[in-house]
Amino acid sequence: MPTAQELSGMQDSLLREEILVREARALGLDQNDLIVRNRLVQKMEFLTTSLSQALEPEEAVLRAHLAQNSDRFALQAEVAFEQVYLGQDATHDDVNAALDALNTGASSERYNTSTLLPTMQPLAPRRQVDGRFGQGFFVALKDLPLRAWGGPVQSGYGIHLVYLLERNAPQLPPFESIKEDVLFDWRRGLTSELTEAQFQTLKAKYDIETLGPAQLADRLSQ
């Protein structure tokens, strides 16, 4: 428990706060203050948020939400591959010769031009692959054969031949493993709906007049 001196200090602090708040209101210091206005808006919206966060939907509702928004929860597509960098100036004949040789057992080191790019890319999603090889590289691999050399594939650095080791399509995890994520997403959507519904209800209480585009432009030019 606080000591008598600490209790007295807390009481004096609260008294000071109350007096200054009342005097500030009397002077109208809370009017036309963006910080105060924003705080009041936040508190009004918090009332709706608290309501939506307290709701506990039935599992069927969450499963329906998951089915309607499965793309939000699906694991990303991934690829793993080996690549041979042929440089920026490889000709059509160079590409075909290297491709034929690699698919008949030639060593990839024989055709790999010196580069800082890794020859082996472990299983990785689009963002990671494109971050390493350049925008669009991941998509360019979608039609390549599995377990065979294919290409050419253009990257931000030049021309590549690619041996696709593994390709995982996007897949939805089991419901139980993502149930909390689905609940959070459902509540977030409900918050938006409730906030808008509440605002429209409050808005109906007022007679509102707005300016047209020409009037707004004229007012701003004054």
Coordinates of N, CA, C and O in Angstrom, one line a residue, residues 11-194:
Q11 N -3.3 12.6 -4.3 CA -4.5 13.4 -4.2 C -4.3 14.8 -4.8 O -5.1 15.4 -5.5
D12 N -3.1 15.3 -4.4 CA -2.8 16.7 -4.9 C -2.6 16.7 -6.4 O -3.0 17.7 -7.1
S13 N -2.1 15.6 -7.0 CA -1.9 15.6 -8.4 C -3.2 15.5 -9.1 O -3.4 16.2 -10.2
L14 N -4.2 14.7 -8.6 CA -5.5 14.6 -9.2 C -6.2 15.9 -9.1 O -6.9 16.4 -10.0
L15 N -6.1 16.6 -7.9 CA -6.7 17.9 -7.7 C -6.2 18.9 -8.7 O -7.0 19.7 -9.3
R16 N -4.9 18.9 -8.9 CA -4.3 19.9 -9.8 C -4.8 19.6 -11.3 O -5.2 20.6 -12.0
E17 N -4.9 18.3 -11.6 CA -5.4 18.0 -13.0 C -6.8 18.4 -13.2 O -7.1 19.0 -14.2
E18 N -7.7 18.2 -12.2 CA -9.1 18.5 -12.3 C -9.3 20.0 -12.4 O -10.1 20.5 -13.2
I19 N -8.6 20.8 -11.6 CA -8.7 22.2 -11.7 C -8.3 22.8 -13.1 O -9.0 23.6 -13.7
L20 N -7.1 22.3 -13.5 CA -6.6 22.8 -14.8 C -7.5 22.4 -16.0 O -7.7 23.1 -16.9
V21 N -8.1 21.2 -15.9 CA -9.0 20.7 -17.0 C -10.3 21.6 -17.0 O -10.7 22.0 -18.1
R22 N -10.8 21.8 -15.8 CA -12.0 22.7 -15.8 C -11.8 24.1 -16.2 O -12.6 24.7 -17.0
E23 N -10.7 24.6 -15.9 CA -10.3 26.0 -16.3 C -10.1 26.1 -17.8 O -10.4 27.0 -18.5
A24 N -9.4 25.0 -18.3 CA -9.2 25.0 -19.8 C -10.5 24.9 -20.5 O -10.7 25.6 -21.6
R25 N -11.4 24.1 -20.1 CA -12.8 24.0 -20.7 C -13.5 25.4 -20.6 O -14.1 25.8 -21.6
A26 N -13.4 26.0 -19.5 CA -14.0 27.3 -19.3 C -13.5 28.4 -20.3 O -14.2 29.2 -20.7
L27 N -12.2 28.2 -20.6 CA -11.6 29.2 -21.6 C -11.8 28.7 -23.0 O -11.4 29.4 -23.9
G28 N -12.4 27.5 -23.2 CA -12.7 27.0 -24.5 C -11.4 26.4 -25.2 O -11.4 26.3 -26.4
L29 N -10.4 26.0 -24.4 CA -9.2 25.5 -25.0 C -9.4 24.1 -25.6 O -8.5 23.7 -26.3
D30 N -10.5 23.5 -25.3 CA -10.7 22.2 -25.9 C -11.4 22.3 -27.3 O -11.6 21.3 -28.0
Q31 N -11.8 23.5 -27.7 CA -12.5 23.8 -28.9 C -11.4 24.0 -30.0 O -10.4 24.6 -29.8
N32 N -11.8 23.4 -31.2 CA -11.0 23.6 -32.4 C -9.5 23.2 -32.2 O -8.6 23.8 -32.8
D33 N -9.3 22.2 -31.4 CA -8.0 21.6 -31.2 C -8.0 20.2 -31.8 O -8.7 19.3 -31.5
L34 N -7.1 20.1 -32.8 CA -7.0 18.9 -33.6 C -6.7 17.6 -32.7 O -7.2 16.5 -33.0
I35 N -5.8 17.9 -31.8 CA -5.4 16.7 -30.9 C -6.6 16.2 -30.1 O -6.9 15.0 -30.0
V36 N -7.4 17.2 -29.5 CA -8.6 16.8 -28.7 C -9.6 16.2 -29.6 O -10.2 15.1 -29.3
R37 N -9.8 16.8 -30.8 CA -10.8 16.2 -31.7 C -10.4 14.8 -32.1 O -11.3 13.9 -32.2
N38 N -9.2 14.6 -32.5 CA -8.7 13.2 -32.9 C -8.9 12.2 -31.8 O -9.3 11.0 -32.0
R39 N -8.6 12.7 -30.6 CA -8.8 11.7 -29.4 C -10.2 11.4 -29.2 O -10.6 10.2 -28.9
L40 N -11.1 12.3 -29.4 CA -12.6 12.0 -29.2 C -13.0 11.0 -30.3 O -13.8 10.1 -30.0
V41 N -12.6 11.3 -31.5 CA -12.9 10.3 -32.6 C -12.4 8.9 -32.3 O -13.1 7.9 -32.5
Q42 N -11.2 8.8 -31.8 CA -10.6 7.5 -31.4 C -11.4 6.8 -30.4 O -11.7 5.6 -30.4
K43 N -11.9 7.6 -29.4 CA -12.7 7.0 -28.3 C -14.0 6.5 -28.8 O -14.5 5.5 -28.4
M44 N -14.6 7.2 -29.7 CA -15.9 6.8 -30.3 C -15.7 5.5 -31.1 O -16.5 4.6 -31.0
E45 N -14.7 5.5 -31.9 CA -14.4 4.3 -32.7 C -14.0 3.1 -31.8 O -14.3 1.9 -32.1
F46 N -13.4 3.4 -30.7 CA -13.0 2.3 -29.7 C -14.2 1.6 -29.1 O -14.1 0.4 -28.9
L47 N -15.3 2.3 -29.0 CA -16.5 1.7 -28.5 C -17.0 0.6 -29.4 O -17.4 -0.5 -28.9
T48 N -16.9 0.9 -30.7 CA -17.3 -0.1 -31.7 C -16.3 -1.3 -31.7 O -16.7 -2.5 -31.8
T49 N -15.0 -1.0 -31.7 CA -14.0 -2.0 -31.7 C -14.1 -2.9 -30.5 O -14.0 -4.1 -30.7
S50 N -14.4 -2.4 -29.4 CA -14.5 -3.2 -28.2 C -15.7 -4.2 -28.3 O -15.6 -5.4 -27.9
L51 N -16.8 -3.8 -28.9 CA -17.9 -4.6 -29.1 C -17.6 -5.8 -30.1 O -17.9 -7.0 -29.8
S52 N -16.9 -5.5 -31.2 CA -16.6 -6.5 -32.1 C -15.6 -7.5 -31.6 O -15.6 -8.7 -31.9
Q53 N -14.6 -7.0 -30.8 CA -13.6 -7.9 -30.3 C -14.1 -8.8 -29.2 O -13.5 -9.8 -28.9
A54 N -15.3 -8.5 -28.6 CA -15.8 -9.3 -27.6 C -16.7 -10.4 -28.1 O -17.1 -11.4 -27.4
L55 N -17.1 -10.4 -29.4 CA -18.0 -11.4 -30.0 C -17.2 -12.7 -30.2 O -16.1 -12.7 -30.6
E56 N -17.9 -13.8 -30.0 CA -17.4 -15.1 -30.2 C -18.3 -15.9 -31.2 O -19.3 -16.4 -30.8
P57 N -17.9 -15.9 -32.4 CA -18.8 -16.5 -33.4 C -18.7 -18.0 -33.3 O -17.8 -18.6 -32.8
E58 N -19.7 -18.7 -33.9 CA -19.7 -20.2 -33.9 C -18.7 -20.6 -35.0 O -18.3 -19.8 -35.9
E59 N -18.2 -21.8 -34.8 CA -17.1 -22.3 -35.7 C -17.6 -22.3 -37.2 O -16.8 -22.0 -38.1
A60 N -18.9 -22.5 -37.4 CA -19.4 -22.6 -38.8 C -19.2 -21.2 -39.4 O -19.0 -21.1 -40.6
V61 N -19.4 -20.1 -38.6 CA -19.2 -18.8 -39.2 C -17.7 -18.6 -39.6 O -17.4 -18.0 -40.6
L62 N -16.8 -19.0 -38.7 CA -15.4 -18.9 -39.1 C -15.0 -19.7 -40.3 O -14.2 -19.3 -41.1
R63 N -15.5 -20.9 -40.4 CA -15.2 -21.8 -41.5 C -15.8 -21.1 -42.8 O -15.1 -21.2 -43.9
A64 N -16.9 -20.5 -42.7 CA -17.5 -19.8 -43.9 C -16.6 -18.6 -44.3 O -16.4 -18.4 -45.5
H65 N -16.1 -17.9 -43.3 CA -15.3 -16.8 -43.5 C -14.0 -17.2 -44.2 O -13.5 -16.6 -45.1
L66 N -13.4 -18.4 -43.7 CA -12.2 -18.9 -44.3 C -12.4 -19.3 -45.8 O -11.6 -19.0 -46.6
A67 N -13.6 -19.9 -46.0 CA -13.9 -20.4 -47.4 C -14.0 -19.2 -48.3 O -13.6 -19.2 -49.5
Q68 N -14.6 -18.1 -47.8 CA -14.8 -16.9 -48.7 C -13.5 -16.1 -48.9 O -13.4 -15.3 -49.8
N69 N -12.5 -16.3 -48.0 CA -11.3 -15.5 -48.0 C -10.0 -16.4 -47.9 O -9.0 -16.0 -47.3
S70 N -10.1 -17.5 -48.6 CA -9.0 -18.5 -48.5 C -7.7 -18.0 -48.9 O -6.6 -18.4 -48.4
D71 N -7.7 -17.0 -49.9 CA -6.4 -16.5 -50.4 C -5.6 -15.8 -49.3 O -4.4 -15.6 -49.4
R72 N -6.3 -15.3 -48.3 CA -5.6 -14.5 -47.2 C -4.8 -15.5 -46.3 O -3.9 -15.0 -45.6
F73 N -5.2 -16.7 -46.3 CA -4.6 -17.7 -45.3 C -3.8 -18.8 -46.0 O -3.1 -19.5 -45.2
A74 N -3.8 -18.8 -47.3 CA -3.1 -19.9 -48.0 C -1.6 -19.7 -47.8 O -1.1 -18.5 -47.9
L75 N -0.8 -20.8 -47.7 CA 0.6 -20.7 -47.7 C 1.1 -20.3 -49.1 O 0.5 -20.8 -50.1
Q76 N 2.1 -19.6 -49.2 CA 2.6 -19.1 -50.5 C 3.2 -20.2 -51.3 O 3.7 -21.2 -50.8
A77 N 3.0 -20.1 -52.7 CA 3.7 -21.0 -53.6 C 5.2 -20.9 -53.4 O 5.7 -19.8 -53.1
E78 N 5.9 -22.0 -53.5 CA 7.4 -22.0 -53.3 C 8.1 -22.8 -54.4 O 7.5 -23.7 -55.0
V79 N 9.3 -22.5 -54.7 CA 10.1 -23.3 -55.7 C 11.5 -23.5 -55.1 O 12.0 -22.6 -54.3
A80 N 12.1 -24.6 -55.5 CA 13.5 -24.8 -55.2 C 14.2 -25.2 -56.6 O 13.6 -25.9 -57.4
F81 N 15.4 -24.6 -56.8 CA 16.0 -24.9 -58.2 C 17.5 -24.7 -58.1 O 18.1 -24.1 -57.2
E82 N 18.1 -25.3 -59.2 CA 19.5 -25.0 -59.5 C 19.5 -24.2 -60.8 O 18.7 -24.4 -61.6
Q83 N 20.4 -23.2 -60.9 CA 20.5 -22.4 -62.0 C 21.9 -22.2 -62.6 O 22.9 -22.3 -61.8
V84 N 21.9 -22.1 -63.9 CA 23.2 -21.8 -64.6 C 23.1 -20.5 -65.2 O 22.1 -20.2 -66.0
Y85 N 24.0 -19.6 -64.9 CA 24.0 -18.2 -65.5 C 24.8 -18.2 -66.7 O 26.0 -18.4 -66.7
L86 N 24.2 -17.9 -67.9 CA 24.9 -17.8 -69.1 C 25.4 -16.4 -69.5 O 26.0 -16.3 -70.6
G87 N 25.2 -15.5 -68.6 CA 25.6 -14.1 -68.9 C 24.5 -13.3 -69.6 O 23.4 -13.7 -69.8
Q88 N 24.9 -12.1 -70.0 CA 23.9 -11.2 -70.7 C 23.9 -11.3 -72.2 O 22.9 -10.9 -72.8
D89 N 24.9 -11.9 -72.8 CA 25.0 -11.9 -74.2 C 24.9 -13.3 -74.9 O 25.3 -13.5 -76.0
A90 N 24.4 -14.2 -74.1 CA 24.2 -15.6 -74.7 C 23.3 -15.6 -75.9 O 22.2 -15.0 -75.8
T91 N 23.7 -16.2 -77.0 CA 22.9 -16.3 -78.2 C 21.9 -17.4 -78.1 O 22.0 -18.3 -77.2
H92 N 21.0 -17.5 -79.1 CA 20.0 -18.6 -79.1 C 20.7 -19.9 -79.3 O 20.4 -20.9 -78.6
D93 N 21.8 -19.9 -80.1 CA 22.6 -21.2 -80.3 C 23.3 -21.6 -79.0 O 23.4 -22.8 -78.7
D94 N 23.8 -20.6 -78.3 CA 24.5 -20.9 -77.0 C 23.5 -21.5 -76.0 O 23.9 -22.5 -75.3
V95 N 22.3 -21.0 -76.0 CA 21.3 -21.5 -75.0 C 20.9 -22.9 -75.4 O 20.9 -23.8 -74.5
N96 N 20.7 -23.2 -76.6 CA 20.2 -24.5 -77.0 C 21.3 -25.5 -76.8 O 21.1 -26.7 -76.4
A97 N 22.6 -25.1 -77.1 CA 23.7 -26.1 -76.9 C 23.9 -26.4 -75.5 O 24.1 -27.6 -75.1
A98 N 23.8 -25.4 -74.6 CA 24.0 -25.7 -73.2 C 22.8 -26.5 -72.6 O 23.0 -27.4 -71.8
L99 N 21.6 -26.2 -73.1 CA 20.4 -26.9 -72.6 C 20.5 -28.4 -73.0 O 20.2 -29.3 -72.2
D100 N 20.9 -28.7 -74.3 CA 21.0 -30.1 -74.7 C 22.1 -30.8 -73.9 O 21.9 -31.9 -73.5
A101 N 23.2 -30.1 -73.7 CA 24.3 -30.8 -73.0 C 23.9 -31.1 -71.5 O 24.2 -32.2 -71.0
L102 N 23.3 -30.1 -70.9 CA 22.9 -30.3 -69.5 C 21.9 -31.4 -69.3 O 21.9 -32.2 -68.3
N103 N 21.0 -31.5 -70.2 CA 19.9 -32.6 -70.2 C 20.4 -33.9 -70.6 O 19.7 -34.9 -70.4
T104 N 21.7 -34.0 -71.0 CA 22.3 -35.3 -71.3 C 23.4 -35.6 -70.4 O 24.2 -36.5 -70.6
G105 N 23.5 -34.9 -69.3 CA 24.4 -35.2 -68.2 C 25.6 -34.4 -68.0 O 26.5 -34.6 -67.2
A106 N 25.8 -33.3 -68.8 CA 27.0 -32.4 -68.7 C 26.9 -31.7 -67.4 O 25.9 -31.4 -66.8
S107 N 28.1 -31.4 -66.8 CA 28.2 -30.7 -65.6 C 27.8 -29.2 -65.7 O 28.2 -28.6 -66.7
S108 N 27.0 -28.8 -64.8 CA 26.5 -27.4 -64.9 C 27.7 -26.4 -64.7 O 27.6 -25.2 -65.2
E109 N 28.8 -26.8 -64.0 CA 29.9 -25.9 -63.8 C 30.5 -25.5 -65.2 O 31.2 -24.4 -65.3
R110 N 30.4 -26.3 -66.2 CA 31.0 -26.1 -67.5 C 30.4 -24.9 -68.1 O 31.1 -24.2 -68.9
Y111 N 29.1 -24.6 -67.8 CA 28.5 -23.5 -68.5 C 28.2 -22.2 -67.6 O 27.7 -21.2 -68.1
N112 N 28.5 -22.4 -66.4 CA 28.1 -21.3 -65.5 C 29.1 -20.1 -65.6 O 30.3 -20.3 -65.3
T113 N 28.6 -19.0 -66.0 CA 29.4 -17.8 -66.0 C 29.6 -17.2 -64.6 O 28.7 -17.3 -63.8
S114 N 30.8 -16.7 -64.3 CA 31.1 -16.2 -63.0 C 30.0 -15.1 -62.5 O 29.8 -14.2 -63.3
T115 N 29.5 -15.3 -61.3 CA 28.5 -14.4 -60.8 C 28.4 -14.6 -59.3 O 28.8 -15.6 -58.8
L116 N 27.8 -13.6 -58.6 CA 27.6 -13.7 -57.2 C 26.3 -14.4 -56.9 O 26.0 -14.7 -55.7
L117 N 25.5 -14.6 -57.9 CA 24.2 -15.3 -57.7 C 24.4 -16.8 -57.2 O 25.4 -17.4 -57.7
P118 N 23.6 -17.3 -56.3 CA 23.8 -18.7 -55.9 C 23.4 -19.6 -57.0 O 22.4 -19.4 -57.7
T119 N 24.1 -20.7 -57.1 CA 23.7 -21.7 -58.1 C 22.5 -22.6 -57.6 O 21.7 -23.1 -58.4
M120 N 22.4 -22.7 -56.3 CA 21.3 -23.5 -55.7 C 20.4 -22.6 -54.9 O 20.9 -21.8 -54.1
Q121 N 19.1 -22.6 -55.2 CA 18.1 -21.9 -54.4 C 17.2 -22.8 -53.7 O 16.4 -23.6 -54.3
P122 N 17.3 -22.9 -52.3 CA 16.4 -23.7 -51.5 C 15.0 -23.3 -51.7 O 14.7 -22.2 -52.2
L123 N 14.1 -24.1 -51.2 CA 12.6 -23.8 -51.3 C 12.3 -22.4 -50.8 O 12.7 -22.1 -49.6
A124 N 11.7 -21.6 -51.6 CA 11.5 -20.2 -51.2 C 10.3 -19.6 -51.9 O 10.0 -20.1 -53.0
P125 N 9.6 -18.7 -51.3 CA 8.4 -18.0 -52.0 C 8.8 -17.0 -53.0 O 10.0 -16.7 -53.1
R126 N 7.8 -16.4 -53.6 CA 8.1 -15.5 -54.7 C 8.9 -14.3 -54.3 O 9.8 -13.8 -55.0
R127 N 8.5 -13.7 -53.1 CA 9.2 -12.5 -52.7 C 10.7 -12.7 -52.5 O 11.5 -11.9 -52.9
Q128 N 11.1 -13.9 -52.0 CA 12.5 -14.1 -51.7 C 13.2 -14.4 -53.1 O 14.3 -13.9 -53.3
V129 N 12.6 -15.2 -54.0 CA 13.2 -15.5 -55.2 C 13.4 -14.2 -56.1 O 14.5 -13.9 -56.6
D130 N 12.3 -13.4 -56.2 CA 12.4 -12.2 -56.9 C 13.4 -11.2 -56.3 O 14.0 -10.4 -57.0
G131 N 13.5 -11.2 -55.0 CA 14.4 -10.3 -54.3 C 15.8 -10.6 -54.6 O 16.7 -9.8 -54.6
R132 N 16.1 -11.9 -55.0 CA 17.5 -12.3 -55.3 C 17.8 -12.3 -56.7 O 18.9 -11.9 -57.1
F133 N 16.8 -12.7 -57.6 CA 17.1 -12.8 -59.0 C 16.4 -11.6 -59.9 O 16.7 -11.6 -61.1
G134 N 15.6 -10.8 -59.2 CA 15.0 -9.8 -60.0 C 13.5 -10.0 -60.2 O 13.0 -11.2 -60.2
Q135 N 12.7 -8.9 -60.3 CA 11.3 -9.0 -60.4 C 10.8 -9.8 -61.6 O 11.3 -9.7 -62.7
G136 N 9.9 -10.8 -61.4 CA 9.4 -11.6 -62.5 C 10.1 -12.9 -62.6 O 9.6 -13.8 -63.4
F137 N 11.2 -13.2 -61.9 CA 11.9 -14.4 -62.1 C 11.0 -15.6 -61.6 O 11.0 -16.7 -62.3
F138 N 10.4 -15.4 -60.5 CA 9.6 -16.5 -59.9 C 8.5 -16.9 -60.9 O 8.3 -18.1 -61.1
V139 N 7.8 -16.0 -61.5 CA 6.7 -16.3 -62.4 C 7.2 -17.0 -63.6 O 6.5 -17.8 -64.2
A140 N 8.4 -16.6 -64.1 CA 9.0 -17.2 -65.3 C 9.3 -18.7 -65.1 O 9.4 -19.4 -66.1
L141 N 9.3 -19.2 -63.9 CA 9.6 -20.6 -63.6 C 8.3 -21.5 -63.7 O 8.4 -22.7 -63.6
K142 N 7.1 -20.9 -63.7 CA 5.9 -21.6 -63.5 C 5.7 -22.7 -64.6 O 5.0 -23.7 -64.3
D143 N 6.2 -22.5 -65.8 CA 5.9 -23.5 -66.9 C 7.1 -24.4 -67.1 O 7.1 -25.2 -68.1
L144 N 8.2 -24.3 -66.3 CA 9.3 -25.1 -66.6 C 9.0 -26.5 -66.1 O 8.3 -26.8 -65.1
P145 N 9.6 -27.5 -66.7 CA 9.4 -28.9 -66.3 C 10.1 -29.2 -65.0 O 11.1 -28.6 -64.7
L146 N 9.6 -30.1 -64.3 CA 10.2 -30.5 -63.0 C 11.2 -31.6 -63.2 O 11.1 -32.5 -64.0
R147 N 12.3 -31.4 -62.5 CA 13.5 -32.4 -62.6 C 14.0 -32.5 -64.0 O 14.4 -33.6 -64.5
A148 N 14.2 -31.3 -64.7 CA 14.8 -31.3 -66.0 C 15.3 -29.8 -66.2 O 14.7 -28.9 -65.6
W149 N 16.3 -29.7 -67.0 CA 16.8 -28.3 -67.3 C 15.8 -27.7 -68.3 O 15.4 -28.3 -69.2
G150 N 15.5 -26.4 -68.0 CA 14.6 -25.7 -68.9 C 15.1 -24.2 -69.0 O 15.9 -23.7 -68.3
G151 N 14.4 -23.5 -69.9 CA 14.7 -22.1 -70.1 C 14.8 -21.8 -71.6 O 14.3 -22.6 -72.4
P152 N 15.3 -20.7 -71.9 CA 16.0 -19.7 -71.0 C 15.1 -18.9 -70.2 O 13.9 -18.7 -70.5
V153 N 15.6 -18.4 -69.0 CA 14.8 -17.6 -68.1 C 15.6 -16.3 -68.0 O 16.8 -16.3 -67.7
Q154 N 14.9 -15.2 -68.2 CA 15.6 -13.8 -68.1 C 15.4 -13.3 -66.7 O 14.4 -13.3 -66.1
S155 N 16.6 -12.9 -66.2 CA 16.5 -12.2 -64.8 C 17.0 -10.8 -65.0 O 17.2 -10.3 -66.1
G156 N 17.1 -10.1 -63.9 CA 17.6 -8.7 -63.9 C 19.1 -8.7 -64.2 O 19.7 -7.6 -64.4
Y157 N 19.8 -9.9 -64.3 CA 21.2 -9.9 -64.5 C 21.6 -10.5 -65.9 O 22.7 -10.2 -66.4
G158 N 20.7 -11.3 -66.5 CA 21.0 -11.9 -67.8 C 20.2 -13.1 -68.0 O 19.0 -13.2 -67.6
I159 N 20.8 -14.1 -68.7 CA 20.0 -15.3 -69.1 C 20.4 -16.5 -68.2 O 21.6 -16.7 -68.0
H160 N 19.4 -17.3 -67.9 CA 19.7 -18.5 -67.0 C 19.0 -19.7 -67.6 O 18.0 -19.6 -68.3
L161 N 19.6 -20.8 -67.3 CA 18.9 -22.1 -67.5 C 18.6 -22.6 -66.1 O 19.5 -22.5 -65.2
V162 N 17.5 -23.3 -65.9 CA 17.0 -23.6 -64.5 C 16.6 -25.1 -64.5 O 15.9 -25.6 -65.3
Y163 N 17.1 -25.7 -63.4 CA 16.7 -27.1 -63.1 C 15.8 -27.0 -61.9 O 16.2 -26.8 -60.8
L164 N 14.5 -27.2 -62.1 CA 13.5 -27.1 -61.1 C 13.5 -28.4 -60.2 O 13.1 -29.4 -60.7
L165 N 13.9 -28.2 -59.0 CA 14.0 -29.3 -58.0 C 12.6 -29.6 -57.4 O 12.3 -30.8 -57.1
E166 N 11.9 -28.6 -57.0 CA 10.6 -28.8 -56.3 C 9.7 -27.6 -56.5 O 10.2 -26.4 -56.7
R167 N 8.4 -27.8 -56.6 CA 7.4 -26.8 -56.8 C 6.2 -27.1 -55.9 O 5.6 -28.1 -56.0
N168 N 6.0 -26.2 -55.0 CA 4.8 -26.3 -54.1 C 3.8 -25.3 -54.4 O 4.0 -24.1 -54.4
A169 N 2.6 -25.7 -54.7 CA 1.5 -24.8 -55.0 C 1.0 -24.2 -53.7 O 1.2 -24.7 -52.7
P170 N 0.3 -23.1 -53.8 CA -0.3 -22.5 -52.6 C -1.3 -23.5 -52.0 O -2.0 -24.2 -52.7
Q171 N -1.3 -23.6 -50.7 CA -2.2 -24.6 -50.1 C -2.7 -24.0 -48.7 O -2.0 -23.2 -48.1
L172 N -3.9 -24.4 -48.4 CA -4.6 -23.9 -47.2 C -4.2 -24.8 -46.0 O -4.5 -26.0 -46.1
P173 N -3.7 -24.2 -44.9 CA -3.4 -25.1 -43.8 C -4.7 -25.6 -43.1 O -5.8 -25.1 -43.4
P174 N -4.6 -26.6 -42.3 CA -5.8 -27.1 -41.6 C -6.4 -26.0 -40.8 O -5.8 -25.1 -40.2
F175 N -7.8 -26.0 -40.7 CA -8.5 -25.0 -40.0 C -8.1 -24.8 -38.6 O -7.9 -23.6 -38.2
E176 N -7.8 -25.8 -37.8 CA -7.5 -25.7 -36.4 C -6.2 -25.0 -36.2 O -6.0 -24.3 -35.2
S177 N -5.2 -25.1 -37.2 CA -3.9 -24.4 -37.0 C -4.0 -22.9 -37.3 O -3.1 -22.2 -36.9
I178 N -5.0 -22.5 -38.0 CA -5.1 -21.0 -38.3 C -6.4 -20.4 -37.7 O -6.8 -19.3 -38.1
K179 N -7.1 -21.1 -36.8 CA -8.4 -20.7 -36.3 C -8.3 -19.3 -35.7 O -9.1 -18.4 -35.9
E180 N -7.2 -19.0 -34.9 CA -7.1 -17.7 -34.3 C -6.9 -16.6 -35.3 O -7.4 -15.5 -35.1
D181 N -6.1 -16.9 -36.4 CA -5.9 -15.9 -37.4 C -7.3 -15.6 -38.1 O -7.5 -14.5 -38.5
V182 N -8.0 -16.7 -38.4 CA -9.3 -16.5 -39.0 C -10.3 -15.6 -38.1 O -11.0 -14.7 -38.6
L183 N -10.2 -15.9 -36.8 CA -11.1 -15.2 -35.9 C -10.6 -13.7 -35.9 O -11.5 -12.8 -35.9
F184 N -9.4 -13.4 -35.9 CA -8.9 -12.1 -35.9 C -9.3 -11.3 -37.1 O -9.8 -10.2 -37.1
D185 N -9.2 -12.0 -38.3 CA -9.6 -11.4 -39.5 C -11.1 -11.2 -39.6 O -11.6 -10.1 -40.1
W186 N -11.9 -12.1 -39.1 CA -13.3 -12.0 -39.0 C -13.7 -10.8 -38.2 O -14.6 -10.0 -38.6
R187 N -13.1 -10.6 -37.0 CA -13.4 -9.5 -36.1 C -13.0 -8.2 -36.8 O -13.7 -7.2 -36.6
R188 N -11.9 -8.2 -37.5 CA -11.5 -6.9 -38.1 C -12.5 -6.5 -39.2 O -12.8 -5.3 -39.3
G189 N -13.0 -7.4 -40.0 CA -14.0 -7.1 -40.9 C -15.3 -6.6 -40.3 O -15.9 -5.7 -40.8
L190 N -15.7 -7.3 -39.2 CA -16.9 -6.9 -38.5 C -16.7 -5.5 -37.9 O -17.7 -4.8 -37.9
T191 N -15.5 -5.2 -37.4 CA -15.3 -3.9 -36.9 C -15.6 -2.8 -37.9 O -16.2 -1.8 -37.6
S192 N -15.1 -3.0 -39.1 CA -15.3 -2.1 -40.2 C -16.8 -1.9 -40.5 O -17.3 -0.8 -40.7
E193 N -17.5 -3.0 -40.5 CA -19.0 -3.0 -40.8 C -19.7 -2.2 -39.7 O -20.6 -1.4 -40.0
L194 N -19.4 -2.6 -38.4 CA -20.1 -1.9 -37.3 C -19.8 -0.5 -37.2 O -20.6 0.4 -36.9

